[in-house]
Coordinates of C-alpha atoms and ligand atoms in Angstrom, one line a residue:
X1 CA -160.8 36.8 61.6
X2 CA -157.4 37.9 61.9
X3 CA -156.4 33.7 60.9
X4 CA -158.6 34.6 57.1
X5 CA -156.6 38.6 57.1
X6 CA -153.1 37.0 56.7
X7 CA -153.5 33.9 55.4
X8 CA -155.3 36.4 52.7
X9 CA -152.1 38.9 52.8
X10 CA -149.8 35.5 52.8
X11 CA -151.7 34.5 49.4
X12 CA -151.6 37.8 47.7
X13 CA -147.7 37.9 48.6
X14 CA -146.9 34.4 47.0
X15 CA -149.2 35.5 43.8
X16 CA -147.3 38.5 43.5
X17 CA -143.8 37.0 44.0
X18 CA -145.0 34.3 41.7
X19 CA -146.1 36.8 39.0
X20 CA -143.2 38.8 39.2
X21 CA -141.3 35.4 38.8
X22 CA -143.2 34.5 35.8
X23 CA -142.3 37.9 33.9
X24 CA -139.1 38.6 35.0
X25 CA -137.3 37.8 32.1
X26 CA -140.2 38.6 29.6
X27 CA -139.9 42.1 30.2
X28 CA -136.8 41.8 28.5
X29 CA -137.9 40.5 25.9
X30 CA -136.5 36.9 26.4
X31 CA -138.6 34.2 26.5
X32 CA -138.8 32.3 30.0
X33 CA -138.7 28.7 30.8
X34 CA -140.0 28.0 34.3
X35 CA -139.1 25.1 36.2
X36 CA -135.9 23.7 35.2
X37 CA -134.6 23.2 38.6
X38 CA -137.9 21.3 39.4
X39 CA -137.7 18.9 35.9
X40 CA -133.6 18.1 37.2
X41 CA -134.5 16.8 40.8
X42 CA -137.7 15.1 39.3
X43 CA -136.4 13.7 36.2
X44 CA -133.2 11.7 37.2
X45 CA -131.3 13.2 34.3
X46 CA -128.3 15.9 34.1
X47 CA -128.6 19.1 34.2
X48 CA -126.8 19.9 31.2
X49 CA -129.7 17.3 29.7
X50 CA -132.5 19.8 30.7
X51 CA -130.6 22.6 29.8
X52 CA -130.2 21.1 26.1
X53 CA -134.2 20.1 26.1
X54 CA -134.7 24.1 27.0
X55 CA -132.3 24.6 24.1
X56 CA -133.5 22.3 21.5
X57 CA -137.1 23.7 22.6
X58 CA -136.4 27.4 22.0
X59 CA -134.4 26.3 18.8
X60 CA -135.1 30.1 17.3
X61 CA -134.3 32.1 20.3
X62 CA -131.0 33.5 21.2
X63 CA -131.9 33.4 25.3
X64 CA -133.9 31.4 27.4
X65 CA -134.5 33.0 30.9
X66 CA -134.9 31.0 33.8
X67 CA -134.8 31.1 37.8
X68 CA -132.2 28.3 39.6
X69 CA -133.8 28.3 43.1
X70 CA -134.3 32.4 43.6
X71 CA -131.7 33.1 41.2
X72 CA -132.9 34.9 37.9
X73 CA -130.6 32.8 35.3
X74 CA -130.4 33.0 31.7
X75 CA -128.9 30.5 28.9
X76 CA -126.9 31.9 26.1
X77 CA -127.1 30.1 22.7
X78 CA -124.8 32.4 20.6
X79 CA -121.1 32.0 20.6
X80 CA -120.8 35.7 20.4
X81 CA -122.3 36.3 23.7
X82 CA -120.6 33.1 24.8
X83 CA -116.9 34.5 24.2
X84 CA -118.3 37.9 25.6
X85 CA -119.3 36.2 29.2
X86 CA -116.1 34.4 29.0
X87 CA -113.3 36.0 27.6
X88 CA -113.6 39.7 26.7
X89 CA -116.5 41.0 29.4
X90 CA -114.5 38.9 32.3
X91 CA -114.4 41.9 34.4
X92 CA -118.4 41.6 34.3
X93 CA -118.5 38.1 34.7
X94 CA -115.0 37.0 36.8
X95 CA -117.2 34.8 39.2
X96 CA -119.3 31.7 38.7
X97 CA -121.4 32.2 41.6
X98 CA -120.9 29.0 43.3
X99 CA -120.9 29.6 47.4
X100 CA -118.9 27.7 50.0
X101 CA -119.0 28.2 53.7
X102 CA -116.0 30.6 54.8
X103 CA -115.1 28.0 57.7
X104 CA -114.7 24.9 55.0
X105 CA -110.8 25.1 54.8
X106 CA -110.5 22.6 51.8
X107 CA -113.4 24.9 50.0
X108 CA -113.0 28.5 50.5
X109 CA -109.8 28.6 49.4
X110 CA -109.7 26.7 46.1
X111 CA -109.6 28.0 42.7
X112 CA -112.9 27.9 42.2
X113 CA -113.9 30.6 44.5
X114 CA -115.7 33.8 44.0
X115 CA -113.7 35.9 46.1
X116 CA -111.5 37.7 43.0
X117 CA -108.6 39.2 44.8
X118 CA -107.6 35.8 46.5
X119 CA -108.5 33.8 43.2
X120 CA -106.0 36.0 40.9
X121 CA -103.3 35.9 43.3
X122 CA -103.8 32.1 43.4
X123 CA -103.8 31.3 40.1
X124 CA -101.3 33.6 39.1
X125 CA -99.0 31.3 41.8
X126 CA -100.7 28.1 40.5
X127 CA -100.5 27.7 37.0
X128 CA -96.9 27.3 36.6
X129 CA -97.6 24.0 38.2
X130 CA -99.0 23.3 34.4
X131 CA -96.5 24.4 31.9
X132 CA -95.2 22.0 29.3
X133 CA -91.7 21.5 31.2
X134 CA -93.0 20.5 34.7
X135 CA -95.4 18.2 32.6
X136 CA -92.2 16.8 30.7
X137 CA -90.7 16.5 34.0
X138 CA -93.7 14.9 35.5
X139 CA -94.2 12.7 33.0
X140 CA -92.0 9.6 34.6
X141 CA -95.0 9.6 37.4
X142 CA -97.6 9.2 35.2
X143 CA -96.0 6.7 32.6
X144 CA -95.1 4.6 36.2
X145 CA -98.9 4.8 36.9
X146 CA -100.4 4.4 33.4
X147 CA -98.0 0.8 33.5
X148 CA -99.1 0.2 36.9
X149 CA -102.8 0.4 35.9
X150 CA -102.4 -2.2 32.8
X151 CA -101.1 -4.7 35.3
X152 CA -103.8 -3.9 37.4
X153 CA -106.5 -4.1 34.7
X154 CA -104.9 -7.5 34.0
X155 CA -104.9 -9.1 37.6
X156 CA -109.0 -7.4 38.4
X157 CA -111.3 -10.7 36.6
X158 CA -114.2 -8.7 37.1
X159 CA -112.9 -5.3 35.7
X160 CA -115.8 -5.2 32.5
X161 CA -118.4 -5.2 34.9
X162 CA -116.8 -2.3 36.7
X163 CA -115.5 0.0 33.8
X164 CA -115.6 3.4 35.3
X165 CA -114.5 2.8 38.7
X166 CA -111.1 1.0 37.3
X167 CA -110.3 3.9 35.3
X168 CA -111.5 6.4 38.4
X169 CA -108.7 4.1 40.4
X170 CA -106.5 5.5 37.5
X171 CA -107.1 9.1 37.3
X172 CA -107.0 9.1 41.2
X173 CA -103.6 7.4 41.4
X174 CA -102.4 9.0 38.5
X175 CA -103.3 12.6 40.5
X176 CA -102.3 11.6 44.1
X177 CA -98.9 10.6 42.6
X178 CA -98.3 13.6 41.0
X179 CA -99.1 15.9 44.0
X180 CA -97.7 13.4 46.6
X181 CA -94.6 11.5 44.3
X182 CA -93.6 8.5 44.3
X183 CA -91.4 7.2 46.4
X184 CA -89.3 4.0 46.8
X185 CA -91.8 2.2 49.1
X186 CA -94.4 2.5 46.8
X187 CA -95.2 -1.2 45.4
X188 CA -98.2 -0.5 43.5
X189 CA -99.3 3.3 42.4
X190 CA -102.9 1.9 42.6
X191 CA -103.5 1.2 46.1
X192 CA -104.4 5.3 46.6
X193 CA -105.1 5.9 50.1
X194 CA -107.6 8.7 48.1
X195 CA -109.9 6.6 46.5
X196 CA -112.7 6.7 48.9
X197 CA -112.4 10.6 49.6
X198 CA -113.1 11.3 45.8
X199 CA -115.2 8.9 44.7
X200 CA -117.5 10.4 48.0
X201 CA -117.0 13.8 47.0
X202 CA -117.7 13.5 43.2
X203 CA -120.6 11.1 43.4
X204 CA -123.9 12.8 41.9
X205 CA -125.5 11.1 45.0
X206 CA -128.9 12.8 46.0
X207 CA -126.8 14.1 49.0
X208 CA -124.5 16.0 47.4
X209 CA -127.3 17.1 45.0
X210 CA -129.0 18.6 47.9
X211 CA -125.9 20.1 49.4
X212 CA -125.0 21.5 46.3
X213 CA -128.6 23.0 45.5
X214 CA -128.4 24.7 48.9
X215 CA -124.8 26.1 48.7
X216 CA -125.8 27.9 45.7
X217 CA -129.4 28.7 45.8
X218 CA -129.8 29.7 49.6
X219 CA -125.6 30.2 50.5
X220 CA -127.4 31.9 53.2
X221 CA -129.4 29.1 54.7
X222 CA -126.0 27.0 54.5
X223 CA -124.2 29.1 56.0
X224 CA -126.4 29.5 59.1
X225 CA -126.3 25.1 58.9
X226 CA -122.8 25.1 58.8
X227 CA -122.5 22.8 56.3
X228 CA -119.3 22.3 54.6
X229 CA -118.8 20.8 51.1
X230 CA -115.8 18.8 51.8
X231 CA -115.7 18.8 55.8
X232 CA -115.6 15.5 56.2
X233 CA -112.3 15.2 55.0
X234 CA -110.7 18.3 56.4
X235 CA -109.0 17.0 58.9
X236 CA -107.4 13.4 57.2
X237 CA -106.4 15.8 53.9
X238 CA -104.6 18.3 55.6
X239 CA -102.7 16.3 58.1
X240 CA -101.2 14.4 55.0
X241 CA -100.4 17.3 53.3
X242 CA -98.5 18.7 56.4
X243 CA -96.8 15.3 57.2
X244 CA -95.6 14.8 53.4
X245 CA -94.2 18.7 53.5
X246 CA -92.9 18.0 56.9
X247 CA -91.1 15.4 55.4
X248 CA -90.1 16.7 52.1
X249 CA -88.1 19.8 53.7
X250 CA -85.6 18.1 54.7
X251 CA -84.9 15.9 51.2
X252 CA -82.3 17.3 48.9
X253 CA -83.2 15.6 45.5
X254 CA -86.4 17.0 43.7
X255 CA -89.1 15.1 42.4
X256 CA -91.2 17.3 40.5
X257 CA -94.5 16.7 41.8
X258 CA -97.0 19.3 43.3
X259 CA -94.9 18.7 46.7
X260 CA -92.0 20.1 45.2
X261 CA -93.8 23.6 43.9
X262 CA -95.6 24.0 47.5
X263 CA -91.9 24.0 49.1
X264 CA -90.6 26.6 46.4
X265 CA -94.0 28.8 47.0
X266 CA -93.5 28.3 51.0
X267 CA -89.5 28.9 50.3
X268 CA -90.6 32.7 48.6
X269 CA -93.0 33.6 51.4
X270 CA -96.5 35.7 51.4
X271 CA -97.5 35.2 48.2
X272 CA -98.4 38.8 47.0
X273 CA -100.0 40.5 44.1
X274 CA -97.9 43.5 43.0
X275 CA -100.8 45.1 41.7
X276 CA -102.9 45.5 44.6
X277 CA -100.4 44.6 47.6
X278 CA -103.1 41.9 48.5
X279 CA -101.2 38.8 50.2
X280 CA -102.2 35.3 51.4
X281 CA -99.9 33.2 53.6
X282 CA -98.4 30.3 52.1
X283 CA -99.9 27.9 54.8
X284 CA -100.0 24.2 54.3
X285 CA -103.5 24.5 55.1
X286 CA -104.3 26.9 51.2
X287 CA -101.2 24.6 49.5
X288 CA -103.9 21.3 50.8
X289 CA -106.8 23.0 49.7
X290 CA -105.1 23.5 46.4
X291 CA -104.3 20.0 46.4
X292 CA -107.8 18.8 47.2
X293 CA -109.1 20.6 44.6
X294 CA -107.3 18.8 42.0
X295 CA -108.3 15.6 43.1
X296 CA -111.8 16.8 43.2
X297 CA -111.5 18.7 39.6
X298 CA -109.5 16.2 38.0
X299 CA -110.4 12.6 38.8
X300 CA -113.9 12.4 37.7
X301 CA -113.8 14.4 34.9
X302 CA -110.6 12.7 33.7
X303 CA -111.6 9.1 34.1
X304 CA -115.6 10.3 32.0
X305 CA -113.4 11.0 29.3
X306 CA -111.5 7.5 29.5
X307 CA -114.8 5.6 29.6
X308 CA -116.7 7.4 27.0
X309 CA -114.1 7.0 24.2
X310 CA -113.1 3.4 25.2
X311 CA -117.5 2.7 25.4
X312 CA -117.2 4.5 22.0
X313 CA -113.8 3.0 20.5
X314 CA -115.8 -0.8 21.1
X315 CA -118.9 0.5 19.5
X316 CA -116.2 1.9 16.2
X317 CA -114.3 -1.1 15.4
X318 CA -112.5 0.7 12.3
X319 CA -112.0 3.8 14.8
X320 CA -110.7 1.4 17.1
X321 CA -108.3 -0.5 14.8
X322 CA -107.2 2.8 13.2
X323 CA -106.2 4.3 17.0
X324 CA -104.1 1.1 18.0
X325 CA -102.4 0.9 14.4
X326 CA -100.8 4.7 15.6
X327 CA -100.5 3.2 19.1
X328 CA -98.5 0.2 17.9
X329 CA -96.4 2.0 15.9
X330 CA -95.2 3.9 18.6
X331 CA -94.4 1.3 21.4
X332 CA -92.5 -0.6 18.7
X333 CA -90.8 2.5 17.4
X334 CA -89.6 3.5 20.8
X335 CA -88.9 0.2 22.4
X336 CA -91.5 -0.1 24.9
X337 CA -90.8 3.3 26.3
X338 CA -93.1 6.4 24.8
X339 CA -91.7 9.4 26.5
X340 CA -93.9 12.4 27.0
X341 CA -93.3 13.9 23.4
X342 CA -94.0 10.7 21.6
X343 CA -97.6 10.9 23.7
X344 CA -97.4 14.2 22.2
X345 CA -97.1 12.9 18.7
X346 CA -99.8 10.3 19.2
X347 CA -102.1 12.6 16.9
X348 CA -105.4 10.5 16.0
X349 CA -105.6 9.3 19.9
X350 CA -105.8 13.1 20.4
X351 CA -108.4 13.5 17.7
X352 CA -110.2 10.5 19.4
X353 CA -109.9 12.4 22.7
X354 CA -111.2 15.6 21.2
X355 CA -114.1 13.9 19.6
X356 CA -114.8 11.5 23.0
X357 CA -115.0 15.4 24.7
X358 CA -117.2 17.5 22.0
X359 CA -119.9 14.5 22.1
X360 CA -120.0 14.0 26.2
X361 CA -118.3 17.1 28.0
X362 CA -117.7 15.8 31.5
X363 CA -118.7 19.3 32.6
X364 CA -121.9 19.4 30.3
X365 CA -122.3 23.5 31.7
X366 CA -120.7 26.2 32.8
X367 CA -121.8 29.2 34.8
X368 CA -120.9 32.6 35.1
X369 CA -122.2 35.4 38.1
X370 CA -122.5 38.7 36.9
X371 CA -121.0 41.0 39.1
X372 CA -121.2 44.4 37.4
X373 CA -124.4 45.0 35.4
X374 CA -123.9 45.2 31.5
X375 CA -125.5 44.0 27.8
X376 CA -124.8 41.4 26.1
X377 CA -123.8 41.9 22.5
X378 CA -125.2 39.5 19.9
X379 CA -129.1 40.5 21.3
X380 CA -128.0 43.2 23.3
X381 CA -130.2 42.2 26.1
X382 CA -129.3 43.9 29.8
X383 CA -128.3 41.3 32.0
X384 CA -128.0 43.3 36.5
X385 CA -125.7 42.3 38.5
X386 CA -125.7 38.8 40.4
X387 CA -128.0 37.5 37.4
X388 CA -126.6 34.0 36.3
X389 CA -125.1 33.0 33.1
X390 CA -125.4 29.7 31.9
X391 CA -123.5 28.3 28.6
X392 CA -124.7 25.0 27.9
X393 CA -122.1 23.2 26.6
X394 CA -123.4 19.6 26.2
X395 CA -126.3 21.2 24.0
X396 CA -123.4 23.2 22.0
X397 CA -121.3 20.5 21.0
X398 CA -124.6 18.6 20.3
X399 CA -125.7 21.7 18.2
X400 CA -125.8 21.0 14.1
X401 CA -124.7 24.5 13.3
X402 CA -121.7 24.1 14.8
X403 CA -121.2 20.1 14.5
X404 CA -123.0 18.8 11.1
X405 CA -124.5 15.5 12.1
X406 CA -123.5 16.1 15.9
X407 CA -124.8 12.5 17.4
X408 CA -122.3 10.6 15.1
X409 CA -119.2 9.5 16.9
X410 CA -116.1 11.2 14.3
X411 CA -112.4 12.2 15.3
X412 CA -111.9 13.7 11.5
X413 CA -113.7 16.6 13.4
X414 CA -110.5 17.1 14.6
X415 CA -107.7 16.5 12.0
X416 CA -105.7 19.1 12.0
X417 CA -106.9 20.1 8.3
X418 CA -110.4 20.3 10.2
X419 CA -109.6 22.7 13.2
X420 CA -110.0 25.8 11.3
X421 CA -113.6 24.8 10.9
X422 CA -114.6 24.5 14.8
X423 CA -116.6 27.7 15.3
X424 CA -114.8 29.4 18.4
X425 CA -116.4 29.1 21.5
X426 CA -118.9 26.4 20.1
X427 CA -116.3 23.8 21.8
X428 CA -116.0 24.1 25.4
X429 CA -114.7 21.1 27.1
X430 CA -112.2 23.1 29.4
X431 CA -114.1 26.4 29.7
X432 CA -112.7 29.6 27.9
X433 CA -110.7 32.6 29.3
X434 CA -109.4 33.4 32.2
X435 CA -111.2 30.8 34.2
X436 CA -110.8 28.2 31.9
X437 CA -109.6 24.9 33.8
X438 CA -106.1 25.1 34.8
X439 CA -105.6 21.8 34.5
X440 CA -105.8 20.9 30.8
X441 CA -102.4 20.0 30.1
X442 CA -102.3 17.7 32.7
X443 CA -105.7 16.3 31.8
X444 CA -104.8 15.4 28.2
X445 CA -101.8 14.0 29.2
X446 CA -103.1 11.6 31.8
X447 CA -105.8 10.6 29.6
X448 CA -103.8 9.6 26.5
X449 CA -100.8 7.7 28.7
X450 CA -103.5 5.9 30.6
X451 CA -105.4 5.1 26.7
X452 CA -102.4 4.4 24.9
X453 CA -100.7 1.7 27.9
X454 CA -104.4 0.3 27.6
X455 CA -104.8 0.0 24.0
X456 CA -101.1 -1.1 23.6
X457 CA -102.2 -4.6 26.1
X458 CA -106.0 -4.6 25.0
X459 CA -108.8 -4.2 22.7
X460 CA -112.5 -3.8 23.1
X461 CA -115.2 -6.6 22.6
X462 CA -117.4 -4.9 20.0
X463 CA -121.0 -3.6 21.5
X464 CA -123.3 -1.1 21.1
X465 CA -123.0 2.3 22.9
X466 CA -126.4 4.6 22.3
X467 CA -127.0 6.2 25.6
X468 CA -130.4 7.5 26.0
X469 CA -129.7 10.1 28.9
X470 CA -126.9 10.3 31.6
X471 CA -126.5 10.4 35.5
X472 CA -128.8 13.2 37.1
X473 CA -125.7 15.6 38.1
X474 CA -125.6 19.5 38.1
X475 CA -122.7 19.7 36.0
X476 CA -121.5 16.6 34.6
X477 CA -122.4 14.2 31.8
X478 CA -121.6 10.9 32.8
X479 CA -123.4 7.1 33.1
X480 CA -121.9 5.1 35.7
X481 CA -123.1 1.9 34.9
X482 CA -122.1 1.6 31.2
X483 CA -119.5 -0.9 30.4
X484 CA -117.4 -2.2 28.3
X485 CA -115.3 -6.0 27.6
X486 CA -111.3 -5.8 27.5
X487 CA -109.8 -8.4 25.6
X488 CA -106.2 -9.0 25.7
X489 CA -104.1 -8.6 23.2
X490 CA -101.5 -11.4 21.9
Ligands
HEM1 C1 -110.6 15.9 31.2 C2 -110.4 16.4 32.4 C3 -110.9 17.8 32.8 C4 -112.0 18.5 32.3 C5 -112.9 18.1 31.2 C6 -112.0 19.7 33.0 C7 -112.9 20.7 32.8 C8 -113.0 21.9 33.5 C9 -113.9 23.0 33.2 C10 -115.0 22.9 32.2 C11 -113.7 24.0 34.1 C12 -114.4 25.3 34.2 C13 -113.8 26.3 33.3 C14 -114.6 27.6 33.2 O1 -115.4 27.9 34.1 O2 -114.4 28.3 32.1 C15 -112.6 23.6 34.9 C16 -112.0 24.3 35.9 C17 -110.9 23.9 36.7 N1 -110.2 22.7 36.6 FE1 -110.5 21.3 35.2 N2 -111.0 19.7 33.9 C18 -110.3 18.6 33.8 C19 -109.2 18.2 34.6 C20 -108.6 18.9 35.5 C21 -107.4 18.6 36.3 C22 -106.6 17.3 36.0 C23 -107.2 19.6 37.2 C24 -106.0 19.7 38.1 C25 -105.0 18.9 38.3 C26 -108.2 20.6 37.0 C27 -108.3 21.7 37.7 C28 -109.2 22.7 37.5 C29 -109.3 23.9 38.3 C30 -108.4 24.3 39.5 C31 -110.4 24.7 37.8 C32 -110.8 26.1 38.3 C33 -110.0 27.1 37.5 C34 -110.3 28.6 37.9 O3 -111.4 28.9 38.3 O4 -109.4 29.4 37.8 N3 -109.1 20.1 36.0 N4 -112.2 22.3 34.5

C-alpha cells in the first residue's frame, strides 16, 4: 500500500514539474521549444545547428524559450536585444554561466569565469597583452612559425588527407611560441610539446560532451564528483610555466612573448583594482592558467577558420586566384619578407577571412547568465535572474535579413565600401562588448600570416565544398574530416 501511495505522490510530482516545464516560458508569452538538449546528444550535429533549426522554425517569432538541462534558456533573434544582452545591459548579463570546479587551477581562474570581481581585475591586466604594438613586436614569432609551417606542409606526403590537424599543428605552435618564445635551440617551431594537450581538451569527443553538459547543467553534481575540466594537465602546464619563468628572470634581453608580460605583472606585485581594493596574487599558478586558456581559446578556433576558407578558396577558383594575385604582389613587393603592416594591408585576404567567419563561426553561439533580473527591449519580455541567454550566431550570419543570399560563399560582403551595410550585432564571430574575445587581434593576425605563407608556396586542387551539417559540439561549428589537395606552386 504504502509502495502504490508514493510511487502515486512520485508521479504527480514529475507531472507537475513536467507541466510547469512545459509552460514556463509561455506564460510569457514566448513560444517554447522543448527538447533541444535531447535533439544535440541524439542527433550528432552542433549545437549552434539545432539552435538555427529552432530558429529557422520560429522564423516569425522574436524568442524561442527553452530549458538546457534544468536551466530555463531563451534564444534571442533581434539584434536589438542582442546588443542589449551584450553591450549596454552588461551589468545584467556580465556572466555566461559556464561553471568550473573551484579546485581546477587551470579553470577557475581563466577569463572565462563567472566570478566578476576576479574576471575585471584580470582582464583589465590582460588585454594589454593584445594591443597593436606588442602584436608588431610579436610579429617576428609568428612570421618564424607561419615559414616554419610551409616547410612543414611541404615535407608531410600525406598532409591532404589530414587538413585540419596540419593547420591545428599551426595555430598550436604559432600560440605556444608566442607565450613561451622562441629561443635559439628551437630547430623547428612545429614540434609543440602542446599538441596533444589541446587537441585532447578541444575535441568535441562524447567525453567532453558529457563533462561539459554536467559542468553547466548540474555544477552541483560536478562539483560533489570532483571533476575538473582541464585536470589532467594541471600538473605538466604549470610546471612548465614555472620552469620557463624560473628561467626567464634571470635573462636581460626581452622577447616580447606572453613570458615577458607575466615577469612585468609579477615585477608590479598584487594586481589590484582601484575601484574596489579587490587583489589577486600574481602567482605563476593564475599567469599558467591564463596561458592555458589561450591555447584552449585560441588553437581550435583559429585553425576552423584556416580550414573553412582554404575548403572554400578550392571550391572558388576565381576567389582563389583573386586572393593569391594580392598575395603575390606582396612577397614580390617586399622581397620575401611581409612585415606585420604589409599583413595588415593584405585587404581582400581579410575580406576572405571575414567572409570564411560570417558563413561558419567557429563559436556558432554565445551565452549570457542573467544575474540581475530585467526586460529585454525589442519585445520587452522579463527575463529573472540566472535565466540563460542564448544568441545564436551561426543562425545570424546564416540569416537573409541580415546577409542577402547567406549560403553563397562572398568576401565583397566585406569590401570596405560594403561595411556600412553589416547590420550591428548581426555579425558576431568574436562576441560583442565587454566580454568579447580578447584575443582577436592576435587571431586575425595568426590566421592571415599562416594563409598568406600558404598561399604564397601553394594552391588548391579545385573540389566541391557543400557541407550538409558539422561536428556535434556545444559551441563550435566545425567538420573534422573535410579536406582539401595542396598543390605546389612553381
Ligand atoms: C579565430 C579565432 C578566434 C575566435 C573565432 C574566437 C572567438 C571567441 C568568442 C566568440 C568568444 C566569446 C565572446 C563573448 O562571449 O562575447 C571568445 C572569448 C575569448 N577568447 Fe577568443 N576567439 C579566437 C581566438 C582567440 C585567441 C587566439 C585567444 C588568445 C590568445 C582568445 C582568447 C579568448 C579569451 C581569453 C576569451 C574570454 C574573454 C572574456 O571573457 O573576457 N581567443 N573568443
Amino acid at each position: 500500500m504504502l509502495f502504490i501511495v508514493l510511487s502515486f505522490i512520485f508521479l504527480l510530482a514529475g507531472f507537475i514539474y513536467l507541466k510547469y516545464k512545459s509552460e514556463y516560458w509561455k506564460k510569457r508569452g514566448v513560444v517554447q521549444s522543448n527538447f533541444v538538449l535531447f535533439k544535440f546528444i541524439w542527433s550528432n550535429r552542433a549545437l549552434p545547428e539545432i539552435y538555427k533549426n529552432v530558429y529557422d522554425e520560429y522564423h516569425k517569432e522574436s524568442y524561442v524559450g527553452t530549458f538546457l538541462g534544468l536551466k530555463p534558456a531563451l534564444i534571442i533573434k533581434n539584434v536589438q536585444d542582442v546588443q542589449a544582452v551584450m553591450q549596454s545591459n552588461f551589468e545584467n548579463f556580465h556572466s555566461r554561466g559556464i561553471n568550473f570546479n573551484p579546485n581546477d587551477l587551470l579553470a577557475d581562474n581563466v577569463l572565462f569565469i563567472d566570478d566578476y570581481r576576479r574576471w575585471k581585475l584580470l582582464r583589465h591586466k590582460l588585454s594589454p597583452v593584445f594591443t597593436s604594438m606588442k602584436l608588431k613586436n610579436m610579429f617576428y614569432i609568428m612570421e618564424r612559425c607561419a615559414r616554419d609551417f610551409v616547410e612543414f606542409v611541404n615535407n608531410e606526403p600525406d598532409i591532404s588527407g589530414n587538413s585540419f590537424n596540419a593547420l591545428y599543428t599551426y595555430t598550436t605552435a604559432s600560440i605556444a611560441a608566442s607565450i613561451f618564445g622562441i629561443d635559439t635551440h628551437t630547430q623547428n617551431t612545429m614540434d609543440s610539446p602542446f599538441l596533444k594537450m589541446t587537441r585532447e581538451t578541444t575535441e568535441p569527443s562524447f567525453a567532453n560532451n558529457l563533462k561539459f553538459s554536467l559542468s553547466n547543467f548540474s555544477p552541483t553534481i560536478f562539483n560533489l564528483l570532483n571533476l575538473k575540466s582541464f585536470g589532467k594537465y594541471e600538473d605538466f602546464f604549470i610546471s612548465f610555466v614555472k620552469n620557463v619563468l624560473k628561467s626567464r628572470r634571470n635573462e636581460e634581453q626581452k622577447r616580447h612573448d606572453f613570458a615577458d608580460t607575466c615577469l612585468e605583472l609579477q615585477k608590479q606585485g598584487t594586481m589590484r583594482d582601484p575601484a574596489t581594493g579587490y587583489e589577486i596574487d600574481a602567482s605563476d599558478e593564475i599567469l599558467a592558467a591564463q596561458a592555458f586558456f589561450f591555447f584552449v581559446a585560441g588553437t581550435d578556433t583559429s585553425a576552423t577558420v584556416m580550414h573553412f576558407a582554404l575548403l572554400e578558396l578550392a571550391a572558388n577558383q576565381d576567389i582563389l586566384k583573386r586572393l593569391h594575385n594580392e598575395i603575390d604582389k606582396a612577397f614580390d613587393q617586399c622581397n620575401e619578407k611581409l612585415t606585420y603592416e604589409d599583413v595588415e594591408k593584405l585587404e581582400y585576404l581579410d575580406m576572405v577571412v571575414s567572409e570564411t567567419m560570417r558563413k561558419y563561426p567557429p563559436i556558432g553561439a554565445i551565452q549570457r547568465r542573467c544575474t540581475k533580473s530585467t526586460v529585454l527591449p525589442y519585445g520587452q519580455v522579463p527575463v529573472n535572474s540566472r535565466e540563460i541567454i542564448v544568441i545564436p550566431v551561426y543562425a545570424l550570419h546564416r540569416d537573409e535579413r541580415y546577409f542577402p543570399n547567406p549560403n553563397l560563399f562572398d568576401p565583397e560582403r566585406f569590401a570596405p565600401e560594403n561595411l556600412s551595410k553589416i547590420v550591428k550585432f548581426s555579425y558576431l564571430p568574436f562576441g560583442e562588448g565587454n566580454r568579447m574575445c580578447i584575443g582577436t587581434r592576435f587571431a586575425r593576425v595568426q590566421v592571415k600570416s599562416g594563409l598568406a605563407w600558404l598561399l604564397r608556396r601553394f594552391t588548391l586542387k579545385e573540389q566541391k565544398y557543400e557541407p550538409n551539417s558539422f561536428d556535434p559540439s556545444f559551441f563550435s561549428i566545425k567538420q573534422f574530416q573535410a579536406n582539401f589537395e595542396f598543390i605546389p606552386r612553381n
